[in-house]
Amino acid sequence: MDKLSDSPVPGKLKVVKSDDWSNWQEMEVDYRATAHRALLSAVDDRNIWVATDTGMILKLAAPK
């Protein structure tokens, strides 16, 4: 592992999306979201959630 992933300090959460599995775009995420690990859960296309190991739960919102 590299030194960054061994850090005890969680880093900024990044979420990416793709329509074709080739081109990926970073999504906007709450600036307070930090984590070492995150779990993505989807019930349907309107209920998508990310839970972090630091205790934050985020819901995917429609773009503004």
mmCIF file of N, CA and C in Angstrom:
data_model
loop_
_atom_site.group_PDB
_atom_site.id
_atom_site.type_symbol
_atom_site.label_atom_id
_atom_site.label_comp_id
_atom_site.label_asym_id
_atom_site.label_seq_id
_atom_site.Cartn_x
_atom_site.Cartn_y
_atom_site.Cartn_z
ATOM 1 N N MET A 1 0.832 -1.183 0.000
ATOM 2 C CA MET A 1 0.000 0.000 0.000
ATOM 3 C C MET A 1 0.879 1.251 0.000
ATOM 4 N N ASP A 2 0.358 2.292 -0.560
ATOM 5 C CA ASP A 2 1.102 3.543 -0.537
ATOM 6 C C ASP A 2 0.878 4.262 0.793
ATOM 7 N N LYS A 3 1.649 5.292 1.025
ATOM 8 C CA LYS A 3 1.589 5.998 2.303
ATOM 9 C C LYS A 3 0.267 6.721 2.506
ATOM 10 N N LEU A 4 -0.343 7.210 1.433
ATOM 11 C CA LEU A 4 -1.589 7.949 1.563
ATOM 12 C C LEU A 4 -2.710 7.065 2.089
ATOM 13 N N SER A 5 -2.821 5.842 1.606
ATOM 14 C CA SER A 5 -3.906 4.968 2.054
ATOM 15 C C SER A 5 -3.658 4.409 3.448
ATOM 16 N N ASP A 6 -2.424 4.521 3.963
ATOM 17 C CA ASP A 6 -2.116 4.090 5.324
ATOM 18 C C ASP A 6 -2.356 5.200 6.340
ATOM 19 N N SER A 7 -2.727 6.373 5.898
ATOM 20 C CA SER A 7 -2.890 7.521 6.777
ATOM 21 C C SER A 7 -4.047 7.312 7.754
ATOM 22 N N PRO A 8 -3.869 7.707 9.017
ATOM 23 C CA PRO A 8 -4.970 7.603 9.976
ATOM 24 C C PRO A 8 -6.017 8.701 9.780
ATOM 25 N N VAL A 9 -5.707 9.700 8.962
ATOM 26 C CA VAL A 9 -6.624 10.806 8.716
ATOM 27 C C VAL A 9 -7.457 10.496 7.475
ATOM 28 N N PRO A 10 -8.799 10.488 7.590
ATOM 29 C CA PRO A 10 -9.623 10.214 6.411
ATOM 30 C C PRO A 10 -9.492 11.327 5.372
ATOM 31 N N GLY A 11 -9.657 10.968 4.104
ATOM 32 C CA GLY A 11 -9.539 11.932 3.016
ATOM 33 C C GLY A 11 -10.886 12.346 2.465
ATOM 34 N N LYS A 12 -10.872 13.345 1.593
ATOM 35 C CA LYS A 12 -12.093 13.835 0.955
ATOM 36 C C LYS A 12 -12.730 12.716 0.140
ATOM 37 N N LEU A 13 -14.029 12.560 0.291
ATOM 38 C CA LEU A 13 -14.768 11.534 -0.438
ATOM 39 C C LEU A 13 -14.935 11.960 -1.894
ATOM 40 N N LYS A 14 -14.631 11.053 -2.800
ATOM 41 C CA LYS A 14 -14.827 11.295 -4.227
ATOM 42 C C LYS A 14 -15.753 10.220 -4.768
ATOM 43 N N VAL A 15 -16.721 10.632 -5.591
ATOM 44 C CA VAL A 15 -17.661 9.714 -6.225
ATOM 45 C C VAL A 15 -17.607 9.990 -7.719
ATOM 46 N N VAL A 16 -17.494 8.942 -8.517
ATOM 47 C CA VAL A 16 -17.451 9.098 -9.969
ATOM 48 C C VAL A 16 -18.623 8.364 -10.605
ATOM 49 N N LYS A 17 -19.007 8.816 -11.798
ATOM 50 C CA LYS A 17 -20.100 8.167 -12.524
ATOM 51 C C LYS A 17 -19.710 7.996 -13.980
ATOM 52 N N SER A 18 -20.384 7.051 -14.641
ATOM 53 C CA SER A 18 -20.135 6.803 -16.055
ATOM 54 C C SER A 18 -21.413 6.302 -16.704
ATOM 55 N N ASP A 19 -21.652 6.748 -17.918
ATOM 56 C CA ASP A 19 -22.790 6.251 -18.692
ATOM 57 C C ASP A 19 -22.386 5.079 -19.574
ATOM 58 N N ASP A 20 -21.073 4.973 -19.872
ATOM 59 C CA ASP A 20 -20.621 3.945 -20.812
ATOM 60 C C ASP A 20 -19.462 3.086 -20.289
ATOM 61 N N TRP A 21 -19.108 3.222 -19.037
ATOM 62 C CA TRP A 21 -18.017 2.467 -18.394
ATOM 63 C C TRP A 21 -16.634 2.779 -18.977
ATOM 64 N N SER A 22 -16.546 3.773 -19.861
ATOM 65 C CA SER A 22 -15.256 4.187 -20.427
ATOM 66 C C SER A 22 -14.881 5.599 -19.999
ATOM 67 N N ASN A 23 -15.846 6.489 -20.007
ATOM 68 C CA ASN A 23 -15.622 7.890 -19.649
ATOM 69 C C ASN A 23 -16.241 8.154 -18.277
ATOM 70 N N TRP A 24 -15.407 8.587 -17.342
ATOM 71 C CA TRP A 24 -15.847 8.791 -15.962
ATOM 72 C C TRP A 24 -15.783 10.267 -15.606
ATOM 73 N N GLN A 25 -16.802 10.750 -14.884
ATOM 74 C CA GLN A 25 -16.831 12.128 -14.410
ATOM 75 C C GLN A 25 -16.981 12.115 -12.892
ATOM 76 N N GLU A 26 -16.249 13.011 -12.250
ATOM 77 C CA GLU A 26 -16.359 13.138 -10.802
ATOM 78 C C GLU A 26 -17.642 13.895 -10.469
ATOM 79 N N MET A 27 -18.374 13.396 -9.485
ATOM 80 C CA MET A 27 -19.624 14.027 -9.064
ATOM 81 C C MET A 27 -19.350 15.006 -7.928
ATOM 82 N N GLU A 28 -20.227 15.985 -7.784
ATOM 83 C CA GLU A 28 -20.114 16.931 -6.681
ATOM 84 C C GLU A 28 -20.531 16.226 -5.390
ATOM 85 N N VAL A 29 -19.707 16.360 -4.354
ATOM 86 C CA VAL A 29 -19.957 15.722 -3.063
ATOM 87 C C VAL A 29 -19.856 16.792 -1.985
ATOM 88 N N ASP A 30 -20.658 16.681 -0.949
ATOM 89 C CA ASP A 30 -20.608 17.610 0.178
ATOM 90 C C ASP A 30 -19.159 17.795 0.632
ATOM 91 N N TYR A 31 -18.744 19.022 0.795
ATOM 92 C CA TYR A 31 -17.345 19.315 1.127
ATOM 93 C C TYR A 31 -16.926 18.742 2.476
ATOM 94 N N ARG A 32 -17.880 18.414 3.340
ATOM 95 C CA ARG A 32 -17.560 17.866 4.665
ATOM 96 C C ARG A 32 -17.368 16.359 4.654
ATOM 97 N N ALA A 33 -17.685 15.697 3.541
ATOM 98 C CA ALA A 33 -17.620 14.230 3.475
ATOM 99 C C ALA A 33 -16.178 13.752 3.395
ATOM 100 N N THR A 34 -15.773 12.979 4.411
ATOM 101 C CA THR A 34 -14.444 12.379 4.436
ATOM 102 C C THR A 34 -14.582 10.909 4.786
ATOM 103 N N ALA A 35 -13.607 10.100 4.351
ATOM 104 C CA ALA A 35 -13.685 8.666 4.634
ATOM 105 C C ALA A 35 -12.389 7.964 4.269
ATOM 106 N N HIS A 36 -12.205 6.800 4.851
ATOM 107 C CA HIS A 36 -11.205 5.838 4.393
ATOM 108 C C HIS A 36 -11.891 4.892 3.414
ATOM 109 N N ARG A 37 -13.126 4.515 3.749
ATOM 110 C CA ARG A 37 -13.899 3.582 2.927
ATOM 111 C C ARG A 37 -15.336 4.083 2.810
ATOM 112 N N ALA A 38 -15.978 3.711 1.703
ATOM 113 C CA ALA A 38 -17.376 4.074 1.496
ATOM 114 C C ALA A 38 -18.112 2.888 0.890
ATOM 115 N N LEU A 39 -19.397 2.799 1.205
ATOM 116 C CA LEU A 39 -20.250 1.735 0.695
ATOM 117 C C LEU A 39 -21.394 2.379 -0.072
ATOM 118 N N LEU A 40 -21.602 1.935 -1.297
ATOM 119 C CA LEU A 40 -22.669 2.452 -2.149
ATOM 120 C C LEU A 40 -23.846 1.496 -2.099
ATOM 121 N N SER A 41 -25.051 2.040 -1.937
ATOM 122 C CA SER A 41 -26.256 1.216 -1.890
ATOM 123 C C SER A 41 -27.333 1.878 -2.736
ATOM 124 N N ALA A 42 -28.016 1.083 -3.569
ATOM 125 C CA ALA A 42 -29.072 1.618 -4.428
ATOM 126 C C ALA A 42 -30.303 0.729 -4.351
ATOM 127 N N VAL A 43 -31.442 1.342 -4.065
ATOM 128 C CA VAL A 43 -32.712 0.629 -4.066
ATOM 129 C C VAL A 43 -33.297 0.673 -5.474
ATOM 130 N N ASP A 44 -33.236 1.842 -6.069
ATOM 131 C CA ASP A 44 -33.666 2.051 -7.447
ATOM 132 C C ASP A 44 -32.896 3.267 -7.966
ATOM 133 N N ASP A 45 -33.246 3.766 -9.142
ATOM 134 C CA ASP A 45 -32.471 4.871 -9.717
ATOM 135 C C ASP A 45 -32.702 6.208 -9.020
ATOM 136 N N ARG A 46 -33.674 6.295 -8.105
ATOM 137 C CA ARG A 46 -33.925 7.541 -7.376
ATOM 138 C C ARG A 46 -33.500 7.476 -5.912
ATOM 139 N N ASN A 47 -33.099 6.319 -5.443
ATOM 140 C CA ASN A 47 -32.690 6.143 -4.052
ATOM 141 C C ASN A 47 -31.318 5.489 -3.993
ATOM 142 N N ILE A 48 -30.294 6.330 -4.123
ATOM 143 C CA ILE A 48 -28.903 5.877 -4.110
ATOM 144 C C ILE A 48 -28.208 6.568 -2.939
ATOM 145 N N TRP A 49 -27.532 5.777 -2.113
ATOM 146 C CA TRP A 49 -26.925 6.264 -0.885
ATOM 147 C C TRP A 49 -25.456 5.871 -0.813
ATOM 148 N N VAL A 50 -24.659 6.691 -0.136
ATOM 149 C CA VAL A 50 -23.269 6.370 0.179
ATOM 150 C C VAL A 50 -23.120 6.487 1.693
ATOM 151 N N ALA A 51 -22.599 5.432 2.319
ATOM 152 C CA ALA A 51 -22.300 5.455 3.752
ATOM 153 C C ALA A 51 -20.787 5.370 3.916
ATOM 154 N N THR A 52 -20.236 6.200 4.783
ATOM 155 C CA THR A 52 -18.790 6.212 4.988
ATOM 156 C C THR A 52 -18.426 5.589 6.332
ATOM 157 N N ASP A 53 -17.184 5.181 6.458
ATOM 158 C CA ASP A 53 -16.715 4.606 7.717
ATOM 159 C C ASP A 53 -16.539 5.660 8.804
ATOM 160 N N THR A 54 -16.709 6.928 8.457
ATOM 161 C CA THR A 54 -16.646 7.993 9.458
ATOM 162 C C THR A 54 -18.035 8.370 9.957
ATOM 163 N N GLY A 55 -19.065 7.648 9.509
ATOM 164 C CA GLY A 55 -20.416 7.846 10.013
ATOM 165 C C GLY A 55 -21.300 8.762 9.195
ATOM 166 N N MET A 56 -20.858 9.200 8.053
ATOM 167 C CA MET A 56 -21.671 10.090 7.229
ATOM 168 C C MET A 56 -22.492 9.273 6.241
ATOM 169 N N ILE A 57 -23.759 9.659 6.047
ATOM 170 C CA ILE A 57 -24.626 9.024 5.060
ATOM 171 C C ILE A 57 -25.078 10.111 4.098
ATOM 172 N N LEU A 58 -24.855 9.879 2.801
ATOM 173 C CA LEU A 58 -25.182 10.859 1.769
ATOM 174 C C LEU A 58 -26.167 10.257 0.780
ATOM 175 N N LYS A 59 -27.150 11.053 0.360
ATOM 176 C CA LYS A 59 -28.117 10.610 -0.645
ATOM 177 C C LYS A 59 -27.804 11.324 -1.953
ATOM 178 N N LEU A 60 -27.792 10.565 -3.039
ATOM 179 C CA LEU A 60 -27.574 11.161 -4.351
ATOM 180 C C LEU A 60 -28.753 12.077 -4.669
ATOM 181 N N ALA A 61 -28.451 13.308 -5.034
ATOM 182 C CA ALA A 61 -29.479 14.291 -5.372
ATOM 183 C C ALA A 61 -29.407 14.597 -6.860
ATOM 184 N N ALA A 62 -30.539 14.980 -7.420
ATOM 185 C CA ALA A 62 -30.592 15.348 -8.833
ATOM 186 C C ALA A 62 -29.734 16.592 -9.061
ATOM 187 N N PRO A 63 -29.051 16.675 -10.211
ATOM 188 C CA PRO A 63 -28.232 17.862 -10.507
ATOM 189 C C PRO A 63 -29.081 19.124 -10.540
ATOM 190 N N LYS A 64 -28.465 20.235 -10.131
ATOM 191 C CA LYS A 64 -29.182 21.523 -10.102
ATOM 192 C C LYS A 64 -29.165 22.172 -11.447
#
